[in-house]
Amino acid sequence: ILEKFNFMNKFDDRKKGFEKKFVKDQEMEFKSLAKRNKYLGLWAAEKLGKKDSEIDSYVLDVIKSDFEEPGDQDIIRKVKKDFDDSSVAITEKEIEEMLKQFYDKAIAEISS
C-alpha cells in the first residue's frame, strides 16, 4: 500500500510540475506577443510618419487590433490598411516578416 501511495504522490508532483510549466509557457507567449505587437506598432508608426503622442496612440491601436480574432491576420490587416490609406508601399508579406523578426526579438529579450 505504501508503494502505491508513493507512486500517486510522484504522479501528483509530476502533474503539478506540468501545470506550472504550462502556465509559465502561456505567460511567456502572451508577453512575447504583446512585445512583438508593440514593436510592430512602433515600426509602422515610423513608416507612417507618426509624431510624438500619435505614436503611443497608434501603437495602442495596433496592440488592440490583435485581439479581434485568433492568429495574426487581424493585426496584419490593420497595419496593411493603414499603409494603403497613407500610400505607403508595404506588402502583407513584409508585414509578416516584420512580425517574425519582432517575435524573435521579443523572445530573446524576455528569455534573457
PDB file of C-alpha atoms in Angstrom:
ATOM      1  CA  ILE A   1       0.000   0.000   0.000  1.00  0.00           C
ATOM      2  CA  LEU A   2       2.822   2.379   0.872  1.00  0.00           C
ATOM      3  CA  GLU A   3       4.398   1.771  -2.541  1.00  0.00           C
ATOM      4  CA  LYS A   4       1.120   2.684  -4.273  1.00  0.00           C
ATOM      5  CA  PHE A   5       0.853   5.834  -2.142  1.00  0.00           C
ATOM      6  CA  ASN A   6       4.395   6.918  -3.126  1.00  0.00           C
ATOM      7  CA  PHE A   7       3.567   6.319  -6.787  1.00  0.00           C
ATOM      8  CA  MET A   8       0.480   8.533  -6.516  1.00  0.00           C
ATOM      9  CA  ASN A   9       2.498  11.274  -4.794  1.00  0.00           C
ATOM     10  CA  LYS A  10       5.070  11.176  -7.588  1.00  0.00           C
ATOM     11  CA  PHE A  11       2.295  11.272 -10.169  1.00  0.00           C
ATOM     12  CA  ASP A  12       0.671  14.271  -8.451  1.00  0.00           C
ATOM     13  CA  ASP A  13       4.046  16.027  -8.239  1.00  0.00           C
ATOM     14  CA  ARG A  14       4.639  15.491 -11.970  1.00  0.00           C
ATOM     15  CA  LYS A  15       1.137  16.723 -12.772  1.00  0.00           C
ATOM     16  CA  LYS A  16       1.696  19.887 -10.716  1.00  0.00           C
ATOM     17  CA  GLY A  17       5.056  20.389 -12.423  1.00  0.00           C
ATOM     18  CA  PHE A  18       3.477  20.144 -15.874  1.00  0.00           C
ATOM     19  CA  GLU A  19       0.717  22.550 -14.865  1.00  0.00           C
ATOM     20  CA  LYS A  20       3.263  25.098 -13.605  1.00  0.00           C
ATOM     21  CA  LYS A  21       5.290  24.758 -16.812  1.00  0.00           C
ATOM     22  CA  PHE A  22       2.152  25.214 -18.916  1.00  0.00           C
ATOM     23  CA  VAL A  23       1.205  28.394 -17.032  1.00  0.00           C
ATOM     24  CA  LYS A  24       4.743  29.733 -17.349  1.00  0.00           C
ATOM     25  CA  ASP A  25       4.848  28.943 -21.085  1.00  0.00           C
ATOM     26  CA  GLN A  26       1.484  30.628 -21.640  1.00  0.00           C
ATOM     27  CA  GLU A  27       2.632  33.706 -19.738  1.00  0.00           C
ATOM     28  CA  MET A  28       5.835  33.878 -21.780  1.00  0.00           C
ATOM     29  CA  GLU A  29       3.875  33.528 -25.027  1.00  0.00           C
ATOM     30  CA  PHE A  30       1.500  36.331 -24.018  1.00  0.00           C
ATOM     31  CA  LYS A  31       4.370  38.651 -23.063  1.00  0.00           C
ATOM     32  CA  SER A  32       6.250  37.828 -26.270  1.00  0.00           C
ATOM     33  CA  LEU A  33       3.243  38.549 -28.469  1.00  0.00           C
ATOM     34  CA  ALA A  34       2.493  41.799 -26.639  1.00  0.00           C
ATOM     35  CA  LYS A  35       6.085  42.952 -27.050  1.00  0.00           C
ATOM     36  CA  ARG A  36       6.098  41.837 -30.696  1.00  0.00           C
ATOM     37  CA  ASN A  37       2.928  43.834 -31.366  1.00  0.00           C
ATOM     38  CA  LYS A  38       4.421  46.895 -29.681  1.00  0.00           C
ATOM     39  CA  TYR A  39       7.499  46.664 -31.902  1.00  0.00           C
ATOM     40  CA  LEU A  40       5.303  46.265 -34.976  1.00  0.00           C
ATOM     41  CA  GLY A  41       3.306  49.326 -33.959  1.00  0.00           C
ATOM     42  CA  LEU A  42       6.459  51.395 -33.461  1.00  0.00           C
ATOM     43  CA  TRP A  43       7.843  50.252 -36.819  1.00  0.00           C
ATOM     44  CA  ALA A  44       4.579  51.002 -38.623  1.00  0.00           C
ATOM     45  CA  ALA A  45       4.211  54.377 -36.878  1.00  0.00           C
ATOM     46  CA  GLU A  46       7.665  55.359 -38.120  1.00  0.00           C
ATOM     47  CA  LYS A  47       6.827  54.247 -41.692  1.00  0.00           C
ATOM     48  CA  LEU A  48       3.564  56.210 -41.488  1.00  0.00           C
ATOM     49  CA  GLY A  49       5.333  59.352 -40.257  1.00  0.00           C
ATOM     50  CA  LYS A  50       3.530  59.500 -36.911  1.00  0.00           C
ATOM     51  CA  LYS A  51       4.823  62.051 -34.417  1.00  0.00           C
ATOM     52  CA  ASP A  52       5.128  62.081 -30.609  1.00  0.00           C
ATOM     53  CA  SER A  53       1.741  61.416 -28.963  1.00  0.00           C
ATOM     54  CA  GLU A  54       0.395  59.963 -32.219  1.00  0.00           C
ATOM     55  CA  ILE A  55       2.967  57.183 -31.891  1.00  0.00           C
ATOM     56  CA  ASP A  56       1.739  55.970 -28.494  1.00  0.00           C
ATOM     57  CA  SER A  57      -1.879  56.097 -29.623  1.00  0.00           C
ATOM     58  CA  TYR A  58      -1.084  54.235 -32.839  1.00  0.00           C
ATOM     59  CA  VAL A  59       0.911  51.542 -31.028  1.00  0.00           C
ATOM     60  CA  LEU A  60      -2.052  51.002 -28.700  1.00  0.00           C
ATOM     61  CA  ASP A  61      -4.380  50.658 -31.710  1.00  0.00           C
ATOM     62  CA  VAL A  62      -2.077  48.057 -33.250  1.00  0.00           C
ATOM     63  CA  ILE A  63      -1.899  46.091 -29.991  1.00  0.00           C
ATOM     64  CA  LYS A  64      -5.703  46.187 -29.620  1.00  0.00           C
ATOM     65  CA  SER A  65      -6.213  45.014 -33.199  1.00  0.00           C
ATOM     66  CA  ASP A  66      -4.589  41.677 -32.367  1.00  0.00           C
ATOM     67  CA  PHE A  67      -7.497  40.825 -30.048  1.00  0.00           C
ATOM     68  CA  GLU A  68     -10.118  40.843 -32.823  1.00  0.00           C
ATOM     69  CA  GLU A  69      -9.607  37.217 -33.870  1.00  0.00           C
ATOM     70  CA  PRO A  70      -7.202  34.323 -33.277  1.00  0.00           C
ATOM     71  CA  GLY A  71      -3.996  34.387 -35.292  1.00  0.00           C
ATOM     72  CA  ASP A  72      -2.143  37.255 -36.900  1.00  0.00           C
ATOM     73  CA  GLN A  73      -4.490  38.171 -39.757  1.00  0.00           C
ATOM     74  CA  ASP A  74      -6.261  40.866 -37.739  1.00  0.00           C
ATOM     75  CA  ILE A  75      -3.074  42.758 -36.922  1.00  0.00           C
ATOM     76  CA  ILE A  76      -1.683  42.308 -40.445  1.00  0.00           C
ATOM     77  CA  ARG A  77      -4.955  43.540 -41.964  1.00  0.00           C
ATOM     78  CA  LYS A  78      -4.988  46.642 -39.716  1.00  0.00           C
ATOM     79  CA  VAL A  79      -1.398  47.650 -40.448  1.00  0.00           C
ATOM     80  CA  LYS A  80      -1.748  46.900 -44.180  1.00  0.00           C
ATOM     81  CA  LYS A  81      -4.900  49.056 -44.384  1.00  0.00           C
ATOM     82  CA  ASP A  82      -3.100  51.902 -42.604  1.00  0.00           C
ATOM     83  CA  PHE A  83      -0.204  51.648 -45.070  1.00  0.00           C
ATOM     84  CA  ASP A  84      -2.589  51.541 -48.030  1.00  0.00           C
ATOM     85  CA  ASP A  85      -4.570  54.532 -46.701  1.00  0.00           C
ATOM     86  CA  SER A  86      -1.319  56.510 -46.393  1.00  0.00           C
ATOM     87  CA  SER A  87       0.061  55.309 -49.759  1.00  0.00           C
ATOM     88  CA  VAL A  88       2.974  53.512 -48.090  1.00  0.00           C
ATOM     89  CA  ALA A  89       4.095  50.649 -50.336  1.00  0.00           C
ATOM     90  CA  ILE A  90       4.494  47.742 -47.905  1.00  0.00           C
ATOM     91  CA  THR A  91       3.178  44.262 -48.696  1.00  0.00           C
ATOM     92  CA  GLU A  92       1.469  41.804 -46.368  1.00  0.00           C
ATOM     93  CA  LYS A  93       4.488  39.558 -46.813  1.00  0.00           C
ATOM     94  CA  GLU A  94       6.767  42.324 -45.498  1.00  0.00           C
ATOM     95  CA  ILE A  95       4.472  42.844 -42.504  1.00  0.00           C
ATOM     96  CA  GLU A  96       4.533  39.084 -41.812  1.00  0.00           C
ATOM     97  CA  GLU A  97       8.342  39.120 -41.987  1.00  0.00           C
ATOM     98  CA  MET A  98       8.500  42.011 -39.541  1.00  0.00           C
ATOM     99  CA  LEU A  99       6.140  40.170 -37.176  1.00  0.00           C
ATOM    100  CA  LYS A 100       8.503  37.199 -37.205  1.00  0.00           C
ATOM    101  CA  GLN A 101      11.585  39.389 -36.633  1.00  0.00           C
ATOM    102  CA  PHE A 102       9.895  41.256 -33.796  1.00  0.00           C
ATOM    103  CA  TYR A 103       8.680  37.986 -32.247  1.00  0.00           C
ATOM    104  CA  ASP A 104      12.204  36.592 -32.300  1.00  0.00           C
ATOM    105  CA  LYS A 105      13.489  39.830 -30.754  1.00  0.00           C
ATOM    106  CA  ALA A 106      10.807  39.749 -28.044  1.00  0.00           C
ATOM    107  CA  ILE A 107      11.559  36.100 -27.178  1.00  0.00           C
ATOM    108  CA  ALA A 108      15.274  36.882 -26.925  1.00  0.00           C
ATOM    109  CA  GLU A 109      14.638  39.869 -24.630  1.00  0.00           C
ATOM    110  CA  ILE A 110      12.221  38.019 -22.369  1.00  0.00           C
ATOM    111  CA  SER A 111      14.446  34.950 -22.168  1.00  0.00           C
ATOM    112  CA  SER A 112      17.497  36.925 -21.067  1.00  0.00           C
TER     113      SER A 112
END
